[in-house]
PDB file of C-alpha atoms in Angstrom:
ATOM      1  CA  UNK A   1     220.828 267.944 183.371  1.00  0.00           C
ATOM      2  CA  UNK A   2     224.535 268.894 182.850  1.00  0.00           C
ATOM      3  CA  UNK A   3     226.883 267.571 185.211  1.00  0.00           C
ATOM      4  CA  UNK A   4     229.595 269.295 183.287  1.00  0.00           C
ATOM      5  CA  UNK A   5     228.488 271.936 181.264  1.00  0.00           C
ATOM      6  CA  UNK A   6     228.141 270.557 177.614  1.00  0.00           C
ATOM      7  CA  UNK A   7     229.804 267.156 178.393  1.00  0.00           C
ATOM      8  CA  UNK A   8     227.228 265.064 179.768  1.00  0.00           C
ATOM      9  CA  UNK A   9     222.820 265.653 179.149  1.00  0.00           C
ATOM     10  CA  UNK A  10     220.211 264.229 180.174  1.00  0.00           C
ATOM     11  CA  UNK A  11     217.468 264.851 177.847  1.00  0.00           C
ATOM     12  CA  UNK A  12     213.963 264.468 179.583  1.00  0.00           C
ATOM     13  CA  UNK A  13     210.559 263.554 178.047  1.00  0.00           C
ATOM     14  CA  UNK A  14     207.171 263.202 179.500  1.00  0.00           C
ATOM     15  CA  UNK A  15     206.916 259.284 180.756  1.00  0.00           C
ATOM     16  CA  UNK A  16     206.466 257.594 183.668  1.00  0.00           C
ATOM     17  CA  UNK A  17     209.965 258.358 185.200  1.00  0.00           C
ATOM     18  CA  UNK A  18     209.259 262.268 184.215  1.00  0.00           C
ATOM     19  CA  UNK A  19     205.660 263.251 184.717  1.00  0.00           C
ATOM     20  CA  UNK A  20     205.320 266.679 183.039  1.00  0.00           C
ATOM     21  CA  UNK A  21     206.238 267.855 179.674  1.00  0.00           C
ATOM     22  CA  UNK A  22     206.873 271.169 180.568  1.00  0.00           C
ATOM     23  CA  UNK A  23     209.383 272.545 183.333  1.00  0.00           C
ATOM     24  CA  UNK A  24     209.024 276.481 184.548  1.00  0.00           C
ATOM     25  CA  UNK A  25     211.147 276.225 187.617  1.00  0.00           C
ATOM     26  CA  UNK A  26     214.197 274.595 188.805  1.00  0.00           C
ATOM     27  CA  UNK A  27     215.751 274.336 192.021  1.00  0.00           C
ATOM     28  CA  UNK A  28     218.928 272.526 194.014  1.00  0.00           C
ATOM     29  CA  UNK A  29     218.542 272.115 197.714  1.00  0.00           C
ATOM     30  CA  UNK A  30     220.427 271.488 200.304  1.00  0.00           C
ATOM     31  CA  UNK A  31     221.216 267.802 200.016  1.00  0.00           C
ATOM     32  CA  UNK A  32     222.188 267.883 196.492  1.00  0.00           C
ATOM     33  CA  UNK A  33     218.132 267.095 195.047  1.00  0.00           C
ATOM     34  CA  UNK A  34     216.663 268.684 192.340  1.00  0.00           C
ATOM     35  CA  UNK A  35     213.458 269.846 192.303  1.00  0.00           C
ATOM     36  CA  UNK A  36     211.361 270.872 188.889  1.00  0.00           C
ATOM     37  CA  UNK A  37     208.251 272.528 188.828  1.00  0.00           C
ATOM     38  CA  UNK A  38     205.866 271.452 185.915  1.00  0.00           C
ATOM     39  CA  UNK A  39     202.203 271.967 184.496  1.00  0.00           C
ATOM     40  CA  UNK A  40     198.813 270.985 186.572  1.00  0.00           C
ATOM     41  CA  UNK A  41     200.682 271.388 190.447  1.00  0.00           C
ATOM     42  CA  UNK A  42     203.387 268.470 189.741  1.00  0.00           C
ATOM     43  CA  UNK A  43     206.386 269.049 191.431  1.00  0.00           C
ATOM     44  CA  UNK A  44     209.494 266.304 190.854  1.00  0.00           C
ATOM     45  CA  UNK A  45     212.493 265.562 193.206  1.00  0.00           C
ATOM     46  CA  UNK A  46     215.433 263.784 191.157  1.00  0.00           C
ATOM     47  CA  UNK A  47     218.517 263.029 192.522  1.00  0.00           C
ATOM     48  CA  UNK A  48     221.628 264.351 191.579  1.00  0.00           C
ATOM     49  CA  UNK A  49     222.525 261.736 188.732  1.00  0.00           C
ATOM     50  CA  UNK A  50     219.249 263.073 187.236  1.00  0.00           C
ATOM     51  CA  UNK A  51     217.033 260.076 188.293  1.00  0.00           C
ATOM     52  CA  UNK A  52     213.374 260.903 189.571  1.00  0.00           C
ATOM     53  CA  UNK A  53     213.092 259.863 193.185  1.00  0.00           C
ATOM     54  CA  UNK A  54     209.654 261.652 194.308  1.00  0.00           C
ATOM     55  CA  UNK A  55     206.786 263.024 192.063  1.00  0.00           C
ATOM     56  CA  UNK A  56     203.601 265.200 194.286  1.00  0.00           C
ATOM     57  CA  UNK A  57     200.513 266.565 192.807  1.00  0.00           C
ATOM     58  CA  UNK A  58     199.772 269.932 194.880  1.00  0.00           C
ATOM     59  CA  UNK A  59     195.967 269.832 194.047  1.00  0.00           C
ATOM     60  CA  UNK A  60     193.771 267.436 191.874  1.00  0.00           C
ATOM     61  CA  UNK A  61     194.546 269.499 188.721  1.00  0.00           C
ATOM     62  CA  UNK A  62     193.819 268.485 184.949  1.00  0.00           C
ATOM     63  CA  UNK A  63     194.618 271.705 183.385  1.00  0.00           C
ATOM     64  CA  UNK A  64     197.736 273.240 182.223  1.00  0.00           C
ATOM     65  CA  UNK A  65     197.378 276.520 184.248  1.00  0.00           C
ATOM     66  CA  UNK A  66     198.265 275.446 187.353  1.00  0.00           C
ATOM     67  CA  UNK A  67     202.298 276.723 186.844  1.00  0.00           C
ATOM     68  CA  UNK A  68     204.432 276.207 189.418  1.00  0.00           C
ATOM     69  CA  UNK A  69     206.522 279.321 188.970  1.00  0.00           C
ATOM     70  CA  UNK A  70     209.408 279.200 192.433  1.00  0.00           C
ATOM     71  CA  UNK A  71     210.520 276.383 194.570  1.00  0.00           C
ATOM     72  CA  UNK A  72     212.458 277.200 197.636  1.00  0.00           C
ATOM     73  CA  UNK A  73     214.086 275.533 200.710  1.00  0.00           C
ATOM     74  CA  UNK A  74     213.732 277.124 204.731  1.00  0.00           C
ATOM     75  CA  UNK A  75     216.032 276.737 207.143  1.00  0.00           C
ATOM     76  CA  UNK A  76     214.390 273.095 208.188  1.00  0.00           C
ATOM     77  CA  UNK A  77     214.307 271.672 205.292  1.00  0.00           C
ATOM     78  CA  UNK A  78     210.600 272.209 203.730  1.00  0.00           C
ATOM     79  CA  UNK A  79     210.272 272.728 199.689  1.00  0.00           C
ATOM     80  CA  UNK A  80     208.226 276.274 199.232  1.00  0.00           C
ATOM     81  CA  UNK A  81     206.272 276.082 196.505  1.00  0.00           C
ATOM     82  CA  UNK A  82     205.014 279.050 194.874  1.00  0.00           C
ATOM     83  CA  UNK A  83     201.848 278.363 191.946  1.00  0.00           C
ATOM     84  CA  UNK A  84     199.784 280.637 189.727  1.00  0.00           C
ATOM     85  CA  UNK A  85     196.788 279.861 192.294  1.00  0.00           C
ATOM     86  CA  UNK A  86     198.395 279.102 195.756  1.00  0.00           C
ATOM     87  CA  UNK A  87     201.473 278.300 197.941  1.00  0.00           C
ATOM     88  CA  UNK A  88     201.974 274.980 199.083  1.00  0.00           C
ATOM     89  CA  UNK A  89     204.901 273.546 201.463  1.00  0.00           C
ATOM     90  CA  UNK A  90     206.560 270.282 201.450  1.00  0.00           C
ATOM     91  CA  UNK A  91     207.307 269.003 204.763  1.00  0.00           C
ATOM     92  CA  UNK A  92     210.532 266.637 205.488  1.00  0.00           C
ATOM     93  CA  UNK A  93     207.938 263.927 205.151  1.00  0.00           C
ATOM     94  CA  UNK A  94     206.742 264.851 201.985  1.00  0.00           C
ATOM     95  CA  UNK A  95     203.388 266.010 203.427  1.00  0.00           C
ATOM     96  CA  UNK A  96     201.901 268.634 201.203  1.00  0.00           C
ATOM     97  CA  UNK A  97     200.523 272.126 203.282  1.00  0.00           C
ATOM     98  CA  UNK A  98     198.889 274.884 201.382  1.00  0.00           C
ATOM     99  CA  UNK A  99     199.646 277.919 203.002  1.00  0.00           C
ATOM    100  CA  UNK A 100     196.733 281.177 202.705  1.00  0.00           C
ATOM    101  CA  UNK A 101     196.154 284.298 204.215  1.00  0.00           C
ATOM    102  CA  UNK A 102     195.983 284.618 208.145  1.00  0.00           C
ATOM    103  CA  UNK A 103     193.780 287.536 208.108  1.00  0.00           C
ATOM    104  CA  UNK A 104     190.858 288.855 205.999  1.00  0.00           C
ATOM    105  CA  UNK A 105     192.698 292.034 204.525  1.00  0.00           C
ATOM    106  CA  UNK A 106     193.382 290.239 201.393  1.00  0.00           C
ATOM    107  CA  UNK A 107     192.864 286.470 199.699  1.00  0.00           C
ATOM    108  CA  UNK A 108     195.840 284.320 199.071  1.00  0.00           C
ATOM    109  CA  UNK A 109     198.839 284.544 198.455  1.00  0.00           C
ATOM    110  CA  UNK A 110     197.421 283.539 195.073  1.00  0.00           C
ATOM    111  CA  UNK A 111     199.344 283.757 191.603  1.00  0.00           C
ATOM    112  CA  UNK A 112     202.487 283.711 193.358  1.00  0.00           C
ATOM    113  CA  UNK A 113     205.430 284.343 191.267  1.00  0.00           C
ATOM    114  CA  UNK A 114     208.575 284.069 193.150  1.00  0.00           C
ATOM    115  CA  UNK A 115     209.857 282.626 196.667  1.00  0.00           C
ATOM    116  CA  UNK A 116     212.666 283.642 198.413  1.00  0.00           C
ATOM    117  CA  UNK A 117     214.177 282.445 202.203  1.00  0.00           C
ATOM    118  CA  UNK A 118     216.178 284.950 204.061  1.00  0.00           C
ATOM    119  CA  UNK A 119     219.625 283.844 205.767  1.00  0.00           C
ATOM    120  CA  UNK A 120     217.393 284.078 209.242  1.00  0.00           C
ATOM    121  CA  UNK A 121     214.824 281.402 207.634  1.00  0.00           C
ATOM    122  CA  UNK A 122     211.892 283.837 207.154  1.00  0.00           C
ATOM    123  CA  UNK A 123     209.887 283.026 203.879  1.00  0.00           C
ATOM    124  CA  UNK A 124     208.743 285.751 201.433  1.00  0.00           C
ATOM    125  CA  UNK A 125     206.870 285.385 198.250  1.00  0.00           C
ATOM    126  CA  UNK A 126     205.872 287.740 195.846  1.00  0.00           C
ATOM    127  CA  UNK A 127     201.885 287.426 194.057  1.00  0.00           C
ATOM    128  CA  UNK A 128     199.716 289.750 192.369  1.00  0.00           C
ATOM    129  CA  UNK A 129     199.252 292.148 195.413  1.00  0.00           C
ATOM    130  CA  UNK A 130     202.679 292.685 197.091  1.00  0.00           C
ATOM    131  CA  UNK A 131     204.938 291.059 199.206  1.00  0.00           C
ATOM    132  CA  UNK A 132     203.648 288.239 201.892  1.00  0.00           C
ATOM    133  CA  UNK A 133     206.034 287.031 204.543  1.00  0.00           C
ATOM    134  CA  UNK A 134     205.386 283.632 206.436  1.00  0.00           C
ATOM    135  CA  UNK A 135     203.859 283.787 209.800  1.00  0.00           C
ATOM    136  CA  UNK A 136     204.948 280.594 211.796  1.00  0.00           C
ATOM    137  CA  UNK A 137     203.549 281.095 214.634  1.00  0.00           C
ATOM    138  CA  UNK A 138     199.900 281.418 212.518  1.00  0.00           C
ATOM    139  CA  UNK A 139     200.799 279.023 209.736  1.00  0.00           C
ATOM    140  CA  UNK A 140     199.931 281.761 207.431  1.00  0.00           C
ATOM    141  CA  UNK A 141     201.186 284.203 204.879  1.00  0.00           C
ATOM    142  CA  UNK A 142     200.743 288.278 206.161  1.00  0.00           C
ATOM    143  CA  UNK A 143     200.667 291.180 203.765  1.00  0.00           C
ATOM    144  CA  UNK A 144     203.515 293.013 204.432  1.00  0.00           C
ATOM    145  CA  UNK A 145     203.095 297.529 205.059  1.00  0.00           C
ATOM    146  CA  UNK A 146     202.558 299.074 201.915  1.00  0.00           C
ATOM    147  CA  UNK A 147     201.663 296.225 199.864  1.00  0.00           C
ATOM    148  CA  UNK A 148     198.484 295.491 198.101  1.00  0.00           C
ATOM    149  CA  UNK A 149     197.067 296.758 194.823  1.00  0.00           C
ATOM    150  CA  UNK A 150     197.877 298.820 192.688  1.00  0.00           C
ATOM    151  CA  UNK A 151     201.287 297.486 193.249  1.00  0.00           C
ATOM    152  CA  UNK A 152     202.308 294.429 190.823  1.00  0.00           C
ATOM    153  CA  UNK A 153     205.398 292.212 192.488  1.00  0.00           C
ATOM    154  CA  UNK A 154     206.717 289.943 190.061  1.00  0.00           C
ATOM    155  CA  UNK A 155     209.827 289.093 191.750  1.00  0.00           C
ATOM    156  CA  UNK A 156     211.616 288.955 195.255  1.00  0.00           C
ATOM    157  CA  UNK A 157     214.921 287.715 196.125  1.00  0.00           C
ATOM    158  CA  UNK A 158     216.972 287.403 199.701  1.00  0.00           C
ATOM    159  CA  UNK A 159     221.095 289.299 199.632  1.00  0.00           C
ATOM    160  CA  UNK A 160     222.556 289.541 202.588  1.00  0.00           C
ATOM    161  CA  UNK A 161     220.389 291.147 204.843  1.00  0.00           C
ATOM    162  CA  UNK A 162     218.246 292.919 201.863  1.00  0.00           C
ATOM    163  CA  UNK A 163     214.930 291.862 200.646  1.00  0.00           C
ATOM    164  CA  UNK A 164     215.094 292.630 196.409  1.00  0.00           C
ATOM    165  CA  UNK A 165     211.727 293.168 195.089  1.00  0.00           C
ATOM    166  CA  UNK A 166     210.600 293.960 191.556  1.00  0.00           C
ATOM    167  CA  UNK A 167     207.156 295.996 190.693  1.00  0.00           C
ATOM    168  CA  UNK A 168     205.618 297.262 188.144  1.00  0.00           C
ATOM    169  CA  UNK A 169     203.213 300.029 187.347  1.00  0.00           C
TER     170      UNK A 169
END
């Protein structure tokens, strides 16, 4: 962690106080936490001296492939969680949700790989298949128009009032 770029680190190993020896995401939200997404579903909240506050296990998994690969923040304050097998969200009471599919046209959202909120508060992630966007009212992910395979998202990202997606062939 570098409060001031190159003046002060915080160099973390797996232990009790930090959980996971590998990090593949990091995120700020919007009271000044810092969440890191590690190996086998663990997430970790630290504050913003560096110090681990909060440590959740999405699913009971031993093995290293369950990445988490984006963490976001909504408009309410939930953590979005986007995993290489499902999408979980962190309620204000640290309640863990998985989120799926609210229709049959497709399974998942499952090897999601990124997680964006728009300005309005609507959640997006991109996974194998396309583009999802939360459905509230269903507490459920919806395949957006046009999506589905053959296309490959790998990344989406809110500006302004665009949604930035990146496919491959």
């Amino acid at each position: 962690m570098l409060s001031e770029f190159g003046r002060h680190t915080i160099v973390y190993e797996e232990s009790k106080k930090f959980p996971t020896k590998n990090v593949y995401t990091i995120f700020a939200d919007s009271e000044d936490r810092i969440w890191t997404g590690g190996e086998r579903g663990i997430v970790s909240c630290l504050d913003s001296t560096g110090i681990v506050i909060e440590t959740y296990r999405l699913e009971e998994i031993k093995s290293n492939d369950y990445r988490i690969t984006d963490i976001a923040e909504d408009s309410t304050g939930n953590i979005w969680v986007a995993t290489s097998f499902n999408i979980h969200r962190i309620d204000k009471a640290g309640n863990i949700i998985t989120v799926k599919a609210s229709n049959r046209s497709f399974q998942g959202p499952r090897a999601g790989k990124s997680i964006t909120v728009t300005k309005e508060g609507d959640v997006y992630v991109a996974f194998y298949a396309g583009i999802v966007k939360y459905n509230r009212g269903a507490d459920s992910f919806d395949l957006l128009e046009y999506q589905g395979y053959p296309t490959r998202t790998f990344c989406v990202f809110s500006f302004l009032d665009k949604l930035l997606v990146g496919n491959i062939n």
